[in-house]
Amino acid sequence: MNKKIKVLMYGDISKLESTMNHHFLDQLTLASDEITQEPNTIKELNDYIKNGNFTHVLIPDEHFHKLKGNLKNCNVPVVELLGDHWAPWAIKRKKKYIKENGIQDAIVFSERFHEPYKKIKLHTVLFGFDSSVFKNNNLERKIDVLIHGSLGGDTYKWVYPVRNWLAGILPEIGIKEGINIVYWKHPGYWFKNNKDDIFKKQYSEILNKSKIAIGGSSYWRLPLKKF
């Protein structure tokens, strides 16, 4: 008889809660039976695992590492939710983190760009969204075209070629043709004092007021979260 899987999500939950959206934390939570950031050492973590009869530990990526030291001596398999695994400037750092922590399996958001991670098993899932917030609120659509999200100021402009191109040409077209064009600036990746819920509500509201929302699939042509 197979042993029932019981998953503990472990990482820096406080830091996860301060990101611009809760998608990462929500997905980790939904895939786990319990979440914690309580243990600080591998002994404390292994004791927590034993006391809770957990069979696996699910962790976020290297940005949210909580343990003093690494996870190599964890008593159960460790699975990582590996974010942005395709970004060329992050691959070396991510591979180093995987190796240091003895990770054998990772969950990713694309079936492509797996080549650098040949030594571990990558399991693909899709992005999701918070349907309790992002829904049709039947607001008046006063905005003709909404340009929303980063234009690469936090990374590189070439990351979002279509979005940057449209952001450059649409305002002038809007003036000439009488089309209401609005740019919703990227809020940054980190919030203080848990302002995430306020941002999500505002973001949902402006989407509800728009007839067309310009996103883009990035340089890598990926189904990003904005889709």
Short mmCIF file of C-alpha atoms in Angstrom, two decimals:
data_model
loop_
_atom_site.label_atom_id
_atom_site.label_comp_id
_atom_site.label_asym_id
_atom_site.label_seq_id
_atom_site.Cartn_x
_atom_site.Cartn_y
_atom_site.Cartn_z
CA MET A 1 0.00 0.00 0.00
CA ASN A 2 1.40 3.39 -1.01
CA LYS A 3 2.08 5.88 1.74
CA LYS A 4 -0.17 8.92 1.58
CA ILE A 5 1.64 12.06 0.39
CA LYS A 6 1.65 14.90 2.90
CA VAL A 7 3.36 18.11 1.77
CA LEU A 8 4.93 20.81 3.95
CA MET A 9 5.59 24.16 2.28
CA TYR A 10 8.63 25.78 3.88
CA GLY A 11 10.25 29.12 3.14
CA ASP A 12 10.26 32.83 3.96
CA ILE A 13 6.50 33.34 4.03
CA SER A 14 6.76 36.94 5.29
CA LYS A 15 8.80 37.84 2.22
CA LEU A 16 6.41 35.95 -0.09
CA GLU A 17 3.52 37.96 1.37
CA SER A 18 5.27 41.24 0.53
CA THR A 19 5.53 40.56 -3.22
CA MET A 20 3.39 42.56 -5.65
CA ASN A 21 1.00 39.63 -6.05
CA HIS A 22 0.30 36.46 -4.12
CA HIS A 23 0.37 34.10 -7.09
CA PHE A 24 3.59 32.41 -5.99
CA LEU A 25 2.40 32.00 -2.39
CA ASP A 26 -1.12 30.99 -3.46
CA GLN A 27 0.18 28.22 -5.71
CA LEU A 28 2.54 26.92 -3.03
CA THR A 29 -0.26 26.97 -0.46
CA LEU A 30 -2.73 25.13 -2.71
CA ALA A 31 -0.15 22.39 -3.33
CA SER A 32 0.61 21.90 0.38
CA ASP A 33 -1.10 20.48 3.43
CA GLU A 34 0.59 23.01 5.71
CA ILE A 35 2.91 26.01 5.37
CA THR A 36 5.53 27.23 7.83
CA GLN A 37 8.56 29.48 8.19
CA GLU A 38 9.16 28.46 11.80
CA PRO A 39 12.26 26.17 11.57
CA ASN A 40 15.63 27.88 11.24
CA THR A 41 18.01 24.91 11.09
CA ILE A 42 17.89 21.55 9.31
CA LYS A 43 17.47 19.77 12.66
CA GLU A 44 14.46 21.93 13.50
CA LEU A 45 13.02 21.33 10.04
CA ASN A 46 13.52 17.55 10.24
CA ASP A 47 11.89 17.51 13.69
CA TYR A 48 8.94 19.49 12.28
CA ILE A 49 8.65 17.02 9.39
CA LYS A 50 8.76 14.02 11.72
CA ASN A 51 6.20 15.44 14.15
CA GLY A 52 3.80 16.24 11.30
CA ASN A 53 4.38 13.01 9.35
CA PHE A 54 5.22 14.95 6.20
CA THR A 55 6.46 13.02 3.17
CA HIS A 56 7.70 15.95 1.05
CA VAL A 57 8.87 19.55 1.47
CA LEU A 58 7.85 22.13 -1.13
CA ILE A 59 9.95 25.29 -1.29
CA PRO A 60 9.89 28.55 -3.29
CA ASP A 61 12.94 29.57 -5.33
CA GLU A 62 16.23 31.03 -4.10
CA HIS A 63 14.76 34.47 -3.35
CA PHE A 64 12.77 33.04 -0.43
CA HIS A 65 15.29 30.75 1.25
CA LYS A 66 14.74 30.69 5.02
CA LEU A 67 17.00 27.94 6.38
CA LYS A 68 20.39 28.68 7.93
CA GLY A 69 22.44 26.45 5.66
CA ASN A 70 21.09 24.19 2.93
CA LEU A 71 18.47 21.48 2.55
CA LYS A 72 20.72 18.59 1.51
CA ASN A 73 20.22 16.73 4.78
CA CYS A 74 16.44 17.02 4.73
CA ASN A 75 14.90 13.66 5.66
CA VAL A 76 12.26 13.79 2.88
CA PRO A 77 12.41 14.81 -0.80
CA VAL A 78 12.54 18.56 -1.45
CA VAL A 79 10.65 19.97 -4.46
CA GLU A 80 11.21 23.54 -5.65
CA LEU A 81 8.73 25.86 -7.36
CA LEU A 82 11.24 27.29 -9.81
CA GLY A 83 10.31 30.78 -11.01
CA ASP A 84 11.61 32.49 -14.18
CA HIS A 85 13.83 29.53 -15.03
CA TRP A 86 14.24 30.83 -18.61
CA ALA A 87 15.79 34.22 -17.71
CA PRO A 88 19.42 34.03 -18.94
CA TRP A 89 20.81 36.26 -16.17
CA ALA A 90 19.27 33.98 -13.50
CA ILE A 91 20.13 30.48 -14.79
CA LYS A 92 23.58 30.24 -13.20
CA ARG A 93 22.24 31.40 -9.83
CA LYS A 94 19.29 29.01 -9.97
CA LYS A 95 21.43 26.02 -10.91
CA LYS A 96 23.80 26.82 -8.04
CA TYR A 97 20.88 26.94 -5.59
CA ILE A 98 19.49 23.63 -6.89
CA LYS A 99 22.87 21.94 -6.50
CA GLU A 100 23.59 23.38 -3.05
CA ASN A 101 20.24 22.17 -1.73
CA GLY A 102 20.26 18.72 -3.33
CA ILE A 103 17.02 19.32 -5.24
CA GLN A 104 15.95 16.49 -7.58
CA ASP A 105 12.54 17.78 -8.73
CA ALA A 106 11.18 21.22 -9.59
CA ILE A 107 7.84 22.65 -10.72
CA VAL A 108 8.05 25.14 -13.61
CA PHE A 109 5.62 27.28 -15.64
CA SER A 110 6.75 26.37 -19.15
CA GLU A 111 7.46 23.19 -21.11
CA ARG A 112 10.33 25.02 -22.82
CA PHE A 113 13.80 26.20 -21.77
CA HIS A 114 14.56 23.08 -19.75
CA GLU A 115 17.99 22.44 -21.30
CA PRO A 116 20.11 24.06 -18.55
CA TYR A 117 18.45 21.88 -15.90
CA LYS A 118 19.07 18.42 -17.36
CA LYS A 119 20.14 16.85 -14.06
CA ILE A 120 16.77 17.39 -12.35
CA LYS A 121 13.18 16.50 -13.22
CA LEU A 122 11.05 19.49 -14.23
CA HIS A 123 7.27 19.19 -13.88
CA THR A 124 5.19 21.76 -15.79
CA VAL A 125 2.06 23.46 -14.45
CA LEU A 126 0.12 26.47 -15.73
CA PHE A 127 -0.20 29.95 -14.28
CA GLY A 128 -3.39 30.78 -12.44
CA PHE A 129 -5.21 33.83 -11.11
CA ASP A 130 -7.28 34.83 -8.10
CA SER A 131 -10.83 34.51 -9.44
CA SER A 132 -12.25 36.14 -6.31
CA VAL A 133 -10.55 39.41 -7.32
CA PHE A 134 -10.07 39.26 -11.08
CA LYS A 135 -13.63 38.92 -12.36
CA ASN A 136 -16.14 40.89 -14.38
CA ASN A 137 -17.56 43.62 -12.13
CA ASN A 138 -19.69 45.10 -14.95
CA LEU A 139 -18.01 48.52 -14.76
CA GLU A 140 -18.31 51.10 -17.54
CA ARG A 141 -15.47 50.59 -20.07
CA LYS A 142 -14.18 54.17 -20.29
CA ILE A 143 -10.61 53.18 -21.30
CA ASP A 144 -10.23 52.14 -24.93
CA VAL A 145 -6.74 50.64 -24.63
CA LEU A 146 -4.84 49.88 -21.43
CA ILE A 147 -1.06 49.43 -21.56
CA HIS A 148 -0.12 47.67 -18.34
CA GLY A 149 2.90 46.15 -16.70
CA SER A 150 6.64 46.58 -16.81
CA LEU A 151 8.27 48.07 -19.90
CA GLY A 152 11.58 46.50 -18.91
CA GLY A 153 12.79 49.24 -16.58
CA ASP A 154 13.40 46.64 -13.87
CA THR A 155 15.21 44.29 -16.29
CA TYR A 156 15.83 45.13 -19.97
CA LYS A 157 13.62 46.83 -22.55
CA TRP A 158 14.11 43.96 -25.00
CA VAL A 159 12.28 41.62 -22.60
CA TYR A 160 8.89 43.10 -23.64
CA PRO A 161 9.32 44.10 -27.33
CA VAL A 162 5.65 44.25 -28.36
CA ARG A 163 4.55 46.02 -25.19
CA ASN A 164 7.30 48.63 -25.55
CA TRP A 165 6.51 49.16 -29.23
CA LEU A 166 2.81 49.70 -28.54
CA ALA A 167 3.56 51.97 -25.57
CA GLY A 168 5.61 54.11 -27.97
CA ILE A 169 3.11 54.43 -30.82
CA LEU A 170 -0.35 54.17 -29.24
CA PRO A 171 -0.44 57.48 -27.30
CA GLU A 172 0.15 59.48 -30.50
CA ILE A 173 -2.47 57.44 -32.37
CA GLY A 174 -4.86 57.99 -29.46
CA ILE A 175 -4.49 61.77 -29.72
CA LYS A 176 -5.04 61.76 -33.49
CA GLU A 177 -7.96 59.34 -33.50
CA GLY A 178 -9.64 60.31 -30.22
CA ILE A 179 -8.90 56.99 -28.55
CA ASN A 180 -8.48 56.94 -24.76
CA ILE A 181 -5.10 55.32 -24.10
CA VAL A 182 -4.04 54.73 -20.47
CA TYR A 183 -0.72 53.40 -19.15
CA TRP A 184 -0.90 51.53 -15.82
CA LYS A 185 2.59 51.70 -14.36
CA HIS A 186 4.19 48.59 -12.92
CA PRO A 187 3.99 48.96 -9.10
CA GLY A 188 7.34 47.32 -8.35
CA TYR A 189 7.90 43.81 -7.08
CA TRP A 190 7.86 44.45 -3.35
CA PHE A 191 5.31 46.05 -1.06
CA LYS A 192 5.63 47.18 2.53
CA ASN A 193 2.86 46.76 5.11
CA ASN A 194 1.03 44.13 3.01
CA LYS A 195 -0.47 46.50 0.42
CA ASP A 196 -0.89 43.60 -2.00
CA ASP A 197 -4.67 43.34 -1.55
CA ILE A 198 -5.08 47.06 -2.29
CA PHE A 199 -2.98 46.79 -5.45
CA LYS A 200 -4.88 43.72 -6.69
CA LYS A 201 -8.23 45.47 -6.18
CA GLN A 202 -7.01 48.58 -8.04
CA TYR A 203 -5.56 46.46 -10.83
CA SER A 204 -8.78 44.48 -11.22
CA GLU A 205 -10.76 47.71 -11.30
CA ILE A 206 -8.72 49.29 -14.10
CA LEU A 207 -8.92 46.07 -16.13
CA ASN A 208 -12.69 46.16 -15.66
CA LYS A 209 -12.75 49.72 -17.02
CA SER A 210 -10.78 48.79 -20.15
CA LYS A 211 -12.00 47.53 -23.52
CA ILE A 212 -8.57 46.23 -24.57
CA ALA A 213 -5.63 45.44 -22.27
CA ILE A 214 -2.18 45.18 -23.84
CA GLY A 215 0.08 42.58 -22.23
CA GLY A 216 2.54 40.69 -24.42
CA SER A 217 4.23 37.30 -24.26
CA SER A 218 7.75 38.70 -23.74
CA TYR A 219 10.89 38.04 -25.75
CA TRP A 220 10.49 34.32 -24.95
CA ARG A 221 6.85 34.10 -26.18
CA LEU A 222 5.49 32.70 -22.95
CA PRO A 223 1.92 32.62 -21.57
CA LEU A 224 2.71 35.10 -18.81
CA LYS A 225 0.49 35.72 -15.79
CA LYS A 226 -1.14 38.77 -17.41
CA PHE A 227 -2.81 36.52 -19.97
#
